[in-house]
Structure formats: structure tokens, C-alpha cells
Coordinates of C-alpha atoms in Angstrom, one line a residue:
Chain A
M1252 CA 111.2 14.3 107.4
P1253 CA 112.3 14.0 103.8
E1254 CA 109.7 14.4 101.2
L1255 CA 109.2 11.2 99.3
E1256 CA 107.8 10.8 95.8
V1257 CA 105.4 7.9 96.0
T1258 CA 103.6 7.3 92.8
F1259 CA 100.4 5.4 92.9
T1260 CA 100.2 2.8 90.2
V1261 CA 96.7 1.6 90.4
T1262 CA 95.4 -0.6 87.7
V1263 CA 91.9 0.6 86.9
M1264 CA 89.8 -2.6 86.9
K1265 CA 86.4 -1.2 87.0
S1266 CA 84.6 -4.4 87.9
V1267 CA 86.8 -5.4 90.8
T1268 CA 84.6 -6.3 93.8
L1269 CA 85.3 -4.6 97.1
Q1270 CA 86.6 -7.8 98.7
E1271 CA 89.6 -7.7 96.4
V1272 CA 90.7 -4.2 97.5
N1273 CA 92.8 -4.0 100.6
L1274 CA 91.0 -2.2 103.3
N1275 CA 94.1 -1.5 105.4
S1276 CA 94.1 2.3 105.8
T1277 CA 97.7 2.7 106.7
L1278 CA 98.8 0.8 103.6
C1279 CA 97.8 3.8 101.5
N1280 CA 99.3 6.3 103.9
Y1281 CA 101.7 8.1 101.7
Y1282 CA 104.4 9.2 104.2
F1283 CA 105.1 5.7 105.4
F1284 CA 105.8 2.6 103.3
S1285 CA 103.8 -0.4 104.3
V1286 CA 107.0 -2.1 105.6
N1287 CA 107.7 0.9 107.8
S1288 CA 104.2 0.9 109.4
K1289 CA 104.5 -2.8 110.0
F1290 CA 107.7 -2.2 111.9
I1291 CA 106.1 0.5 114.0
N1292 CA 103.2 -1.8 114.9
M1293 CA 105.7 -4.5 115.9
I1294 CA 107.6 -2.2 118.2
M1295 CA 104.3 -0.9 119.7
Q1296 CA 103.5 -2.0 123.3
D1297 CA 100.1 -1.7 125.0
G1298 CA 98.7 0.2 121.9
N1299 CA 101.0 3.2 122.4
K1300 CA 101.5 4.0 118.7
V1301 CA 102.6 7.6 119.5
L1302 CA 105.6 6.3 121.4
S1303 CA 106.6 3.7 118.8
T1304 CA 106.3 6.2 115.9
E1305 CA 108.5 8.5 117.8
I1306 CA 111.1 5.8 118.4
V1307 CA 111.2 4.9 114.8
T1308 CA 111.5 8.5 113.6
Q1309 CA 114.3 9.1 116.2
T1310 CA 116.0 5.9 114.9
L1311 CA 115.9 7.2 111.3
E1312 CA 117.2 10.5 112.5
A1313 CA 120.0 8.9 114.5
I1314 CA 121.0 6.8 111.5
K1315 CA 121.1 9.9 109.3
R1316 CA 123.2 11.8 111.8
K1317 CA 125.7 9.0 112.1
Q1318 CA 126.0 8.6 108.4
V1319 CA 126.4 12.3 107.7
E1320 CA 129.1 12.5 110.3
K1321 CA 130.9 9.6 108.7
Y1322 CA 130.4 11.3 105.3
H1323 CA 132.0 14.5 106.4
K1324 CA 134.9 12.7 108.1
A1325 CA 135.7 10.4 105.1
P1326 CA 138.1 11.4 102.4
A1327 CA 136.6 12.4 99.0
A1328 CA 137.3 9.0 97.4
E1329 CA 135.1 7.1 99.9
R1330 CA 132.3 9.6 100.1
E1331 CA 130.3 8.2 97.3
A1332 CA 130.1 4.8 98.9
I1333 CA 128.5 6.1 102.1
E1334 CA 124.8 5.8 102.1
C1335 CA 123.0 8.6 103.8
N1336 CA 119.3 7.9 103.1
P1337 CA 118.0 6.3 106.3
Y1338 CA 115.1 4.6 104.5
T1339 CA 117.4 2.8 102.1
I1340 CA 119.6 1.8 105.0
F1341 CA 116.6 0.5 106.9
H1342 CA 115.3 -1.5 103.9
Q1343 CA 118.7 -2.9 103.1
A1344 CA 119.4 -3.9 106.7
L1345 CA 116.0 -5.7 106.7
E1346 CA 116.9 -7.5 103.5
N1347 CA 120.2 -8.6 105.0
C1348 CA 118.5 -10.0 108.0
K1349 CA 115.8 -12.0 106.2
P1350 CA 116.4 -15.7 106.5
V1351 CA 116.1 -17.7 103.3
I1352 CA 115.0 -21.0 104.8
G1353 CA 113.3 -21.8 108.1
L1354 CA 112.7 -24.7 110.4
A1355 CA 109.5 -26.3 111.3
N1356 CA 108.7 -28.8 114.1
I1357 CA 107.3 -31.9 112.4
Q1358 CA 106.2 -34.8 114.5
K1359 CA 106.9 -38.2 113.0
G1360 CA 106.2 -41.2 115.3
S1361 CA 107.2 -40.1 118.8
R1362 CA 110.1 -37.8 117.8
T1363 CA 109.8 -34.2 116.8
Y1364 CA 112.2 -33.3 114.0
Q1365 CA 113.4 -29.9 112.9
V1366 CA 112.6 -29.9 109.2
P1367 CA 113.9 -27.2 106.9
I1368 CA 111.1 -25.5 105.0
P1369 CA 110.8 -22.6 102.5
L1370 CA 109.5 -19.4 104.0
T1371 CA 107.0 -17.0 102.4
E1372 CA 108.0 -13.3 101.9
K1373 CA 105.7 -12.2 104.7
R1374 CA 107.2 -14.7 107.2
R1375 CA 110.7 -13.7 106.2
R1376 CA 110.0 -10.0 106.7
F1377 CA 108.3 -10.7 110.0
L1378 CA 111.2 -12.8 111.3
A1379 CA 113.8 -10.2 110.4
M1380 CA 111.9 -7.4 112.1
K1381 CA 111.2 -9.6 115.2
W1382 CA 114.9 -10.5 115.5
I1383 CA 116.0 -6.9 115.3
I1384 CA 113.5 -5.8 118.0
T1385 CA 114.2 -8.6 120.4
E1386 CA 117.9 -8.1 120.0
C1387 CA 117.6 -4.5 120.8
R1388 CA 115.3 -5.1 123.8
D1389 CA 117.2 -7.9 125.5
N1390 CA 120.9 -7.8 124.7
K1391 CA 121.8 -4.1 125.0
H1392 CA 122.7 -2.0 127.9
R1393 CA 119.9 -0.9 130.1
R1394 CA 120.7 2.8 130.0
T1395 CA 120.7 3.4 126.3
H1396 CA 117.6 4.5 124.6
M1397 CA 115.7 2.2 122.2
Y1398 CA 116.3 4.4 119.2
E1399 CA 120.0 4.4 120.0
K1400 CA 120.1 0.6 120.2
L1401 CA 118.0 0.3 117.0
S1402 CA 120.2 2.6 115.0
Q1403 CA 123.3 0.7 116.1
E1404 CA 121.7 -2.6 115.2
L1405 CA 120.4 -1.4 111.8
L1406 CA 123.7 0.1 110.8
S1407 CA 125.6 -3.0 111.6
A1408 CA 123.0 -5.1 109.8
F1409 CA 123.4 -2.8 106.8
A1410 CA 127.1 -3.7 106.9
N1411 CA 126.3 -7.4 107.3
E1412 CA 127.6 -7.6 110.8
G1413 CA 126.0 -7.8 114.2
N1414 CA 124.0 -10.2 116.3
V1415 CA 121.0 -10.4 114.1
I1416 CA 123.0 -11.4 111.0
K1417 CA 124.7 -14.0 113.2
R1418 CA 121.4 -15.3 114.3
K1419 CA 120.3 -15.6 110.6
H1420 CA 123.4 -17.5 109.8
E1421 CA 122.9 -19.9 112.7
L1422 CA 119.4 -20.6 111.4
H1423 CA 120.8 -21.4 108.0
K1424 CA 123.4 -23.7 109.5
M1425 CA 120.8 -25.6 111.5
A1426 CA 118.7 -26.0 108.3
E1427 CA 121.8 -27.2 106.4
A1428 CA 122.5 -29.7 109.3
N1429 CA 119.0 -31.0 109.2
R1430 CA 119.0 -31.4 105.5
A1431 CA 118.4 -35.1 105.8
Y1432 CA 114.9 -34.6 107.2
A1433 CA 113.8 -32.3 104.3
H1434 CA 111.7 -35.1 102.8
F1435 CA 109.5 -35.1 105.9
R1436 CA 107.8 -32.0 104.5
W1437 CA 104.6 -32.9 102.7
W1438 CA 103.5 -29.5 101.4
Chain B
M1430 CA 20.7 -48.0 89.5
A1431 CA 20.7 -45.0 91.9
A1432 CA 23.0 -46.9 94.2
C1433 CA 25.4 -47.6 91.3
S1434 CA 25.6 -44.0 90.2
S1435 CA 26.0 -42.7 93.7
S1436 CA 28.8 -45.1 94.5
R1437 CA 30.5 -44.1 91.3
A1438 CA 30.2 -40.4 92.3
V1439 CA 31.5 -41.1 95.7
R1440 CA 34.4 -43.1 94.2
S1441 CA 35.3 -40.3 91.9
I1442 CA 35.3 -37.8 94.7
L1443 CA 37.5 -40.0 96.8
L1444 CA 39.9 -40.6 93.9
N1445 CA 40.5 -36.9 93.7
C1446 CA 41.2 -36.8 97.5
G1447 CA 44.9 -37.0 97.0
K1448 CA 47.5 -39.6 96.4
Y1449 CA 47.5 -40.7 100.1
S1450 CA 44.2 -42.3 99.8
R1451 CA 43.7 -44.8 97.1
T1452 CA 40.8 -47.0 96.7
P1453 CA 41.6 -50.6 95.8
R1454 CA 41.5 -51.0 92.1
R1455 CA 38.5 -53.0 91.0
P1456 CA 38.0 -54.0 87.5
A1457 CA 34.7 -52.4 86.2
H1458 CA 33.0 -55.6 85.2
S1459 CA 33.1 -57.1 88.7
L1460 CA 31.4 -54.0 90.2
N1461 CA 28.3 -55.3 91.9
P1462 CA 25.6 -52.5 91.8
Q1463 CA 23.8 -54.1 94.7
L1464 CA 26.8 -53.6 97.0
L1465 CA 27.7 -50.3 98.5
Y1466 CA 31.3 -50.9 99.4
R1467 CA 32.9 -48.7 102.0
H1468 CA 35.7 -46.6 100.8
V1469 CA 38.4 -46.6 103.4
C1470 CA 41.2 -44.0 103.2
Q1471 CA 44.4 -45.9 103.6
S1472 CA 47.8 -44.4 104.2
A1473 CA 50.8 -45.3 102.0
A1474 CA 52.2 -47.4 104.8
V1475 CA 49.7 -50.1 104.1
W1476 CA 50.8 -50.2 100.5
G1477 CA 54.4 -50.5 101.6
K1478 CA 55.2 -47.4 99.4
N1479 CA 58.3 -45.3 100.2
L1480 CA 57.0 -41.9 99.2
A1481 CA 60.2 -40.1 100.0
A1482 CA 62.1 -42.3 97.5
A1483 CA 59.8 -41.3 94.7
G1484 CA 61.4 -37.8 94.8
P1485 CA 59.6 -34.5 94.5
E1486 CA 56.2 -34.4 92.9
K1487 CA 56.5 -34.3 89.2
F1488 CA 54.4 -31.9 87.2
S1489 CA 53.7 -32.5 83.5
E1490 CA 54.3 -29.7 81.0
E1491 CA 50.7 -29.3 80.1
Y1492 CA 49.9 -28.8 83.8
I1493 CA 52.5 -26.1 84.1
K1494 CA 51.2 -24.4 80.9
K1495 CA 47.7 -24.5 82.3
Q1496 CA 48.9 -22.9 85.5
I1497 CA 50.6 -20.1 83.6
E1498 CA 47.4 -19.4 81.6
E1499 CA 45.4 -19.4 84.7
F1500 CA 47.9 -17.1 86.4
S1501 CA 47.8 -14.6 83.5
I1502 CA 44.0 -14.6 83.4
G1503 CA 43.8 -14.2 87.2
K1504 CA 46.3 -11.3 87.0
R1505 CA 43.9 -9.5 84.6
H1506 CA 40.9 -10.2 86.9
L1507 CA 42.9 -8.9 89.8
A1508 CA 43.8 -5.7 88.0
N1509 CA 40.2 -5.1 87.1
M1510 CA 39.2 -5.7 90.7
M1511 CA 41.7 -3.1 91.9
G1512 CA 40.7 -0.7 89.2
E1513 CA 44.1 -0.6 87.5
D1514 CA 45.3 -1.2 84.0
P1515 CA 45.7 -4.9 83.3
E1516 CA 48.4 -4.3 80.7
T1517 CA 50.8 -2.6 83.2
F1518 CA 50.2 -4.7 86.2
T1519 CA 53.5 -5.7 87.7
Q1520 CA 54.4 -8.4 90.2
E1521 CA 54.8 -5.7 92.9
D1522 CA 51.2 -4.5 92.2
I1523 CA 50.0 -8.1 92.5
D1524 CA 51.7 -8.5 95.8
R1525 CA 50.2 -5.3 97.1
S1526 CA 46.7 -6.2 95.9
I1527 CA 46.9 -9.7 97.5
A1528 CA 48.1 -8.2 100.8
Y1529 CA 45.2 -5.8 100.6
L1530 CA 42.5 -8.4 99.7
F1531 CA 43.7 -11.2 101.9
P1532 CA 45.2 -9.5 105.0
S1533 CA 47.1 -12.2 107.0
G1534 CA 48.3 -11.9 110.5
L1535 CA 50.7 -14.8 110.2
F1536 CA 54.3 -14.1 111.3
E1537 CA 55.9 -16.5 108.8
K1538 CA 56.0 -14.6 105.5
R1539 CA 56.1 -17.7 103.5
A1540 CA 52.8 -19.0 104.9
R1541 CA 50.9 -15.9 103.8
P1542 CA 48.8 -16.0 100.6
V1543 CA 50.9 -15.6 97.5
M1544 CA 50.3 -15.1 93.8
K1545 CA 53.3 -15.5 91.7
H1546 CA 54.2 -16.7 88.3
P1547 CA 54.2 -20.6 88.2
D1548 CA 57.8 -20.6 87.1
I1549 CA 58.7 -19.2 90.5
I1550 CA 56.4 -21.4 92.5
F1551 CA 56.9 -24.8 90.8
P1552 CA 60.5 -26.0 91.0
K1553 CA 62.2 -26.5 87.7
Q1554 CA 62.2 -30.2 86.9
S1555 CA 63.6 -32.1 84.1
A1556 CA 61.2 -33.8 81.9
I1557 CA 60.8 -37.6 81.8
Q1558 CA 64.1 -39.0 80.6
W1559 CA 62.9 -42.2 78.9
G1560 CA 60.6 -43.1 76.2
E1561 CA 57.6 -45.4 76.0
D1562 CA 59.8 -48.5 75.7
G1563 CA 61.7 -47.6 78.8
R1564 CA 64.9 -46.7 76.9
P1565 CA 66.4 -43.4 78.1
F1566 CA 66.9 -40.7 75.5
N1567 CA 70.4 -39.6 76.5
F1568 CA 73.2 -42.1 76.1
L1569 CA 74.7 -40.9 79.5
F1570 CA 71.5 -41.5 81.4
Y1571 CA 73.0 -44.4 83.5
T1572 CA 75.9 -42.2 84.8
G1573 CA 73.3 -40.6 87.1
K1574 CA 74.3 -37.1 86.2
Q1575 CA 73.5 -37.0 82.5
A1576 CA 73.3 -33.2 82.1
Y1577 CA 76.7 -32.7 83.8
Y1578 CA 78.5 -35.3 81.9
S1579 CA 77.0 -34.4 78.6
L1580 CA 78.1 -30.8 79.2
M1581 CA 81.6 -32.0 80.1
H1582 CA 81.7 -34.0 76.9
E1583 CA 80.6 -31.0 74.9
V1584 CA 83.3 -28.8 76.3
F1585 CA 86.0 -31.4 75.8
G1586 CA 84.8 -31.8 72.2
K1587 CA 85.3 -28.1 71.7
V1588 CA 88.8 -28.3 73.2
L1589 CA 89.7 -31.0 70.8
A1590 CA 88.3 -29.1 67.9
I1591 CA 90.3 -26.0 68.8
E1592 CA 93.5 -28.0 69.2
K1593 CA 92.9 -29.6 65.8
R1594 CA 92.4 -26.1 64.3
Q1595 CA 95.5 -24.9 66.0
D1596 CA 97.5 -27.8 64.4
R1597 CA 96.1 -27.0 61.0
L1598 CA 96.7 -23.3 61.2
R1599 CA 100.1 -23.4 62.9
N1600 CA 101.9 -23.7 59.6
E1601 CA 99.7 -21.2 57.8
D1602 CA 99.3 -18.0 59.7
T1603 CA 99.5 -16.6 63.2
T1604 CA 97.4 -13.5 62.8
D1605 CA 94.1 -15.0 64.0
I1606 CA 95.2 -15.8 67.6
K1607 CA 92.5 -14.2 69.7
Q1608 CA 91.6 -15.1 73.2
I1609 CA 88.4 -14.6 75.1
S1610 CA 88.8 -11.6 77.5
L1611 CA 87.4 -12.6 80.9
T1612 CA 87.5 -9.2 82.6
G1613 CA 84.2 -7.9 83.8
S1614 CA 82.7 -11.2 84.5
R1615 CA 83.0 -14.2 86.8
W1616 CA 82.3 -17.9 86.5
M1617 CA 78.8 -19.0 87.5
L1618 CA 78.5 -20.3 91.0
K1619 CA 77.7 -23.9 91.7
E1620 CA 74.1 -23.0 92.6
E1621 CA 73.6 -21.1 89.4
L1622 CA 75.0 -24.0 87.4
E1623 CA 72.7 -26.4 89.2
D1624 CA 69.8 -24.2 88.2
L1625 CA 70.9 -24.1 84.6
L1626 CA 71.3 -27.9 84.3
V1627 CA 68.3 -28.7 86.6
E1628 CA 70.6 -31.2 88.3
T1629 CA 72.5 -31.4 91.5
M1630 CA 76.3 -31.7 91.5
S1631 CA 79.0 -32.1 94.0
D1632 CA 81.8 -29.5 94.7
H1633 CA 84.3 -31.8 93.1
D1634 CA 82.2 -31.9 89.9
Y1635 CA 81.9 -28.2 89.9
S1636 CA 85.7 -27.6 90.3
R1637 CA 86.3 -30.1 87.5
F1638 CA 84.0 -28.2 85.3
L1639 CA 85.8 -24.9 86.1
Q1640 CA 89.1 -26.5 85.3
L1641 CA 87.9 -27.7 81.9
M1642 CA 86.5 -24.3 81.1
E1643 CA 89.8 -22.6 82.1
R1644 CA 91.6 -25.0 79.9
L1645 CA 89.3 -24.1 77.0
V1646 CA 89.8 -20.4 77.6
A1647 CA 93.6 -20.7 77.8
L1648 CA 93.8 -22.2 74.2
P1649 CA 95.0 -19.8 71.5
Y1650 CA 92.1 -19.8 69.2
S1651 CA 89.5 -19.9 71.9
S1652 CA 87.6 -16.8 70.7
L1653 CA 85.7 -19.1 68.4
E1654 CA 83.8 -20.4 71.4
E1655 CA 83.4 -17.1 73.1
E1656 CA 79.6 -17.2 72.9
F1657 CA 79.5 -20.7 74.5
V1658 CA 81.9 -19.6 77.3
Q1659 CA 80.0 -16.4 78.0
R1660 CA 76.9 -18.5 78.7
F1661 CA 78.6 -19.7 81.8
R1662 CA 79.8 -16.3 83.0
Q1663 CA 78.0 -13.7 85.0
Q1664 CA 78.8 -10.1 84.3
L1665 CA 80.0 -8.0 87.2
G1666 CA 78.5 -4.6 87.4
V1667 CA 80.8 -1.6 87.4
Q1668 CA 81.4 -1.0 91.1
S1669 CA 81.8 2.7 91.0
S1670 CA 78.4 3.3 89.3
K1671 CA 76.7 2.4 92.6
Q1672 CA 78.6 5.2 94.4
E1673 CA 76.3 8.1 95.6
I1674 CA 77.9 11.5 94.9
P1675 CA 76.7 14.2 97.3
A1676 CA 75.1 17.2 95.6
L1677 CA 77.2 20.2 94.8
Q1678 CA 75.7 23.4 96.2
H1679 CA 76.5 27.1 95.8
D1680 CA 76.2 29.7 98.5
E1681 CA 75.5 33.5 98.1
K1682 CA 79.0 34.5 97.1
G1683 CA 79.0 31.8 94.4
V1684 CA 81.5 29.6 96.2
A1685 CA 80.9 25.9 95.5
F1686 CA 80.5 23.8 98.6
C1687 CA 79.6 20.2 99.4
Q1688 CA 78.4 18.5 102.5
A1689 CA 79.1 14.9 103.5
N1690 CA 79.1 12.5 106.4
G1691 CA 81.5 9.8 107.5
R1692 CA 81.6 7.2 110.2
R1693 CA 84.3 5.1 111.8
K1694 CA 83.7 2.9 114.9
T1695 CA 81.5 5.1 117.1
A1696 CA 82.7 8.4 115.7
S1697 CA 80.5 10.3 113.2
A1698 CA 81.7 13.3 111.3
S1699 CA 79.9 15.8 109.1
I1700 CA 81.8 18.3 107.0
T1701 CA 81.3 21.1 104.6
L1702 CA 83.9 21.3 101.9
R1703 CA 84.2 24.8 100.4
D1704 CA 86.0 25.6 97.1
C1705 CA 88.0 28.7 98.2
R1706 CA 91.7 28.9 97.5
S1707 CA 92.6 28.7 101.2
G1708 CA 93.4 25.4 102.9
N1709 CA 91.9 26.0 106.3
I1710 CA 90.7 23.0 108.2
M1711 CA 88.5 23.7 111.3
V1712 CA 87.4 20.8 113.5
N1713 CA 84.7 21.5 116.1
G1714 CA 85.6 25.1 116.0
K1715 CA 89.3 24.5 116.6
S1716 CA 92.2 24.5 114.1
Y1717 CA 93.1 21.0 113.1
L1718 CA 96.6 21.5 114.4
Q1719 CA 95.1 22.1 117.8
Y1720 CA 92.5 19.3 117.6
F1721 CA 94.8 16.6 116.3
P1722 CA 98.2 17.1 117.9
I1723 CA 99.3 13.6 116.5
L1724 CA 100.8 13.6 113.1
Q1725 CA 99.2 10.3 112.1
D1726 CA 95.7 11.8 112.5
R1727 CA 96.5 14.9 110.5
E1728 CA 97.8 12.7 107.8
Q1729 CA 94.5 10.8 107.7
L1730 CA 92.8 14.1 107.1
M1731 CA 95.2 15.2 104.4
F1732 CA 95.3 11.9 102.6
P1733 CA 92.2 12.2 100.3
L1734 CA 93.2 15.8 99.3
H1735 CA 96.8 14.8 98.6
F1736 CA 95.6 11.8 96.6
V1737 CA 93.6 13.9 94.1
G1738 CA 96.2 16.7 94.3
M1739 CA 93.9 19.4 95.7
L1740 CA 95.7 20.1 99.0
G1741 CA 95.5 23.8 99.3
R1742 CA 92.3 24.3 97.4
F1743 CA 89.6 23.5 99.9
D1744 CA 88.3 24.9 103.1
V1745 CA 87.0 22.2 105.5
E1746 CA 84.5 22.9 108.2
A1747 CA 84.1 19.8 110.3
H1748 CA 82.0 18.7 113.2
V1749 CA 82.9 15.3 114.7
E1750 CA 81.7 13.5 117.9
G1751 CA 82.0 10.1 119.5
G1752 CA 84.8 7.6 119.2
G1753 CA 88.4 8.2 120.0
R1754 CA 91.2 10.2 118.4
S1755 CA 92.0 7.7 115.7
A1756 CA 88.3 6.9 115.0
Q1757 CA 87.4 10.6 114.6
A1758 CA 90.3 11.0 112.1
G1759 CA 89.1 8.0 110.1
A1760 CA 85.5 9.4 110.1
L1761 CA 86.7 12.7 108.8
R1762 CA 88.8 11.1 106.2
L1763 CA 85.8 9.2 104.8
A1764 CA 83.7 12.4 104.9
I1765 CA 86.3 14.4 103.0
S1766 CA 86.6 11.7 100.4
R1767 CA 82.9 11.5 99.9
A1768 CA 82.6 15.3 99.6
L1769 CA 85.5 15.4 97.1
L1770 CA 83.5 13.1 94.7
S1771 CA 81.5 16.0 93.4
F1772 CA 84.6 18.0 92.5
V1773 CA 86.4 15.1 90.8
S1774 CA 86.0 13.2 87.5
S1775 CA 84.7 9.7 87.3
G1776 CA 88.1 8.2 86.4
E1777 CA 89.6 9.8 89.6
M1778 CA 86.6 8.5 91.5
E1779 CA 87.5 5.0 90.4
T1780 CA 91.1 5.4 91.5
M1781 CA 89.9 6.7 94.8
R1782 CA 87.7 3.7 95.2
Q1783 CA 90.6 1.4 94.4
A1784 CA 92.8 3.2 97.0
G1785 CA 90.1 2.3 99.6
L1786 CA 89.2 6.0 100.3
L1787 CA 85.5 5.6 99.7
T1788 CA 85.0 2.3 101.7
S1789 CA 83.7 2.8 105.2
D1790 CA 85.8 0.7 107.5
P1791 CA 83.5 -2.1 108.8
R1792 CA 85.6 -3.0 111.8
V1793 CA 83.9 -2.3 115.1
K1794 CA 84.5 -3.5 118.7
E1795 CA 83.5 -7.2 118.9
R1796 CA 81.0 -8.0 121.6
K1797 CA 81.9 -9.9 124.7
K1798 CA 80.4 -13.4 124.9
P1799 CA 78.9 -15.2 127.9
G1800 CA 81.2 -17.8 129.4
Q1801 CA 84.3 -15.9 128.2
A1802 CA 86.4 -13.1 129.7
G1803 CA 86.3 -11.0 126.6
A1804 CA 85.4 -11.2 122.9
R1805 CA 88.0 -13.9 122.2
K1806 CA 89.8 -14.4 125.6
K1807 CA 88.6 -17.4 127.4
F1808 CA 88.7 -18.2 131.2
T1809 CA 91.6 -20.3 132.5
W1810 CA 91.2 -23.8 131.2
K1811 CA 91.3 -26.3 134.0
K1812 CA 91.9 -29.9 133.2
R1813 CA 89.8 -31.1 136.1

């Protein structure tokens, strides 16, 4: 596992009450970023965190292997463009999968309309992660391992291809189609 | 003659009986000394009086002053009775003495005999708001919330004054722009403001008040009104000053060590942190690599040491029981952080506190409730 330099920038506000400090213990865990630990929790089933951390580490390892293989095979001119750090690939893939706008079911009269609404950063992150995981669970071949499926999906999302990106674009198209109902939103 | 004086005495006694019993007012000249009229205690219902509408009982200022004098005299008597020095007789001593002299078996603490300063016992009331001719003193009396509205007027007047000053000084110089710093304090709560104004207010009123104060504080030259604003702010104590630092001890070889405890869910840990240059960690007699095969748990152990940059310096001897694997790791982490406090400066202690290392995690397993399958899970809902 690569050593990561995580600098703690903590503003020293001496009079901050305890409620304002985040009690989440894994947030301050220095080896994992908060996004990474969220992803692990989302993959986890029946509380088996050991298994889900193993899957994620194997995924990152697989990504690294594939990228290094590509790096060595590529000619010298293209080598700089190939990203080898699995963490940056993971974050960038996640960014690419995040939807900008979402849909909400708003009932007006007897009809339920799909109204385009803005999404918070948390919700966007959650949706991107959820889509990646469900895509890997459902649509892939039964015999491949989860980490294999995940690494494939993440690499294609990094390159802006793949089913998850397609799903994001479909959502955007639906929102664009339902633009007329945007005024139904009251918040 | 004898009948007349006795009837007057009886009448005076009954007049002091309380407000619920009032004798019918008779003008003095029609008092027939031959008649002994019977005083009948009548309730307020007969008089058609709505006692609840009159509000809480009003005490005059002289009455309260008299009570305070009596209290201070009584305090000295009590001190003499108990054989203690009247000058240094505190409220706790009073409570102790009263509990000793008047032992009460009543369960309700508020029903027991109490001797406190009249300011605590008598609720703070506003004085009579109108003069002899019936005209109220304050021009905002008929709003119903005169203290609140006069305060809002005052604050808004200050806002206007500052804005005027800002306009005047805008062309002249910009060196005097000082704003009030609000760190280290918080706005008064609604209850505290109500106590200050001796007037009840609604939540809406309170939020409007806060909005106006925020507006005042946001103006450029607001430091002029700093004193006024600080009156409505409560200072927050420095949180880290309440932290208990475990004592640093030295063993025979001169090695500094520190003992601390930590708890998480049902797990409790007690550790001894020794300041040798080796980084051995022993948990329940086993090496930590053996006891915690999972990386996540070992990271929890290492986190406080890595945070302060003292990874290889300390020797940890830990004893932990109860809970599960993750809870034991969390308990050890808290214990290590607490033990580190005695080796670390106060600035680093503050950053540790901010990182959440010194807070014991309050999450425990929620109890199962009757009528439900679990803590939150309900039984299947059947429509009929």
C-alpha cells in the first residue's frame, strides 16, 4: 500500500463545543480518505467489513497492475498520459460518474411528476458509488470476482465510457426532457 | 366597649388570613358596637374574581428588601447556632445546617425546608409600569412587549447611527474599520434573554432579535458598540481546560510512564505507556500483531501515536476485556490518547481534541422496546 502524505489542517478554535467536532472515528483514519471508507461501507454486506476492505484493496491493486502493464506496453510519447496512481483513478472515475442534476417525484393533484432538482454533494457522491456497485453486482458475468468487475468499471469510468457513465447521461437527458416541470419545485 | 375592641381584633386577625377570605368592607362610622357580626370566610368565586387572570402575585420592592435583610440576619443567627464564623458562611453551609436542624423525610426535594437568598426564591418581576394617573411610563407599553420592542428600537437606532457614521467617514479615511470579534462567545439563549428583560417572548421574536444583532455586528464600524453587543453574548469556556491529564510517574530505572483507561461499547481497556525508545505493543500478554490480525484495528491503535508523531517512542502494555474486536480497538485508542496527554504540549492537546481522539464514543447498543421486534424494527403492520 502506498504511503500517503496526509496533512492535518485543523483550525485551532479553542472554544469550539464538542457537538461541532465530528465524532466519526474512521474520518480521521489516516490511511483511508473519507470517500474511500464510505465506499467500503457501501460495498459491505452483513457487516463483513474485512471482506469489503479486501475487495477494495484488491480492486486498487488490479487497477495499478493494469495501468502499469499499459504503461510498459505504450511507446515513450504516450507514457506520460497514462495515470498509474489507483487513488487518483478512483477519485476521477467517481467524479465522472457524479450526476449534476437529479429527479424527484413530486405529486401535484393526482399525477406524480418527475421534477428536475439540484443535488447536494453528498447525494451526488452517494449516487455515483451506488451506481458503480449495483452495475458490478448485477450486469457482469457470474464467474468474475468482484474486484475484477470493479476495476474494469472504474477504469472505463475514468475514460468516460461504460455503463455507469451511460446511466448518468440518461438521467441528465430525463431531467432535460422534464425541464417544463422544473417550476413545481418549491425549495 | 369590650365587644367593640374584640370585634376589631377579630377583624384584624381575619384580614391577615389571606386574600381568599375578605370581609365585606364596612365604612367605620356605621360600625355598630352592639352588634357582633359574624365573619364568614368567603372564597373568591363569590366575588366573581378570576384570580388566575391577575397573574402571579406581585411583591413590592420594599417587601423584597425587607426579605433580604431578614435573610442576612437569619444567616448570621444560623452561623452562630452552628458555631461557625458568620462572615464566611456560604450557601452550601446554610443548606447543610438547615438539613441538619430540620431533617425531612419527604421524597420531593423541592418540598423540604429551604433557606435561600430572596432573589432566588421570589421570581423576578417587573415593577408597576404606570404612574398614579394611570398613564404608562414607557411609550411602548401598549404593544404588550415593551421591554422587547424598546430593545429592538435601541438596537436599530445604533444600526442607523453606525450607518450614518459610515457615510460620513467614507470619504475621509478607511483606517478605523474594526469589527467585533465573536469568537469565544455565543448569543444568549431565549431563556436567558427572557430573564434579562423580565418578559416572555416568542421564538419568532427571538429570531428577529438575533437577526438584528447579526446585522449590527456585520457593519464595518461596529466595534463602537462592542460593549453593548457583548452584553448579549455568553462566553464559552475553553474546552480543553476541562480535560483531565493522567499523572506522569517514574519507575525505579527512571523511565517515565503513564497509566490510563478507555472504554468503547462494552469493552474497557487499561494501559501503561512507557517512554522507552522501543515501540512494542503488548495486548493481554500477546503481541498486537497476534491479538489484532485485522489491519483496521491495528490502525486504530497506531492513530494517536502517529498523529503526535511519536510512533516508535513508546512501549504499550495493555489489558482489555469485554466487547468485540472493533470495540476493544476503540477502547485502546482512547486509552492511548489519554495517556499521551501527559507527554504532549497543550497546543497539541487541543489539536488532538479537535481530531476527536479524546472524546469517548457515546454510541452503545440501543435497547429493544416492548411491542417491537428490535430497537427500531417493528412487527409486520397489518391493515386489519
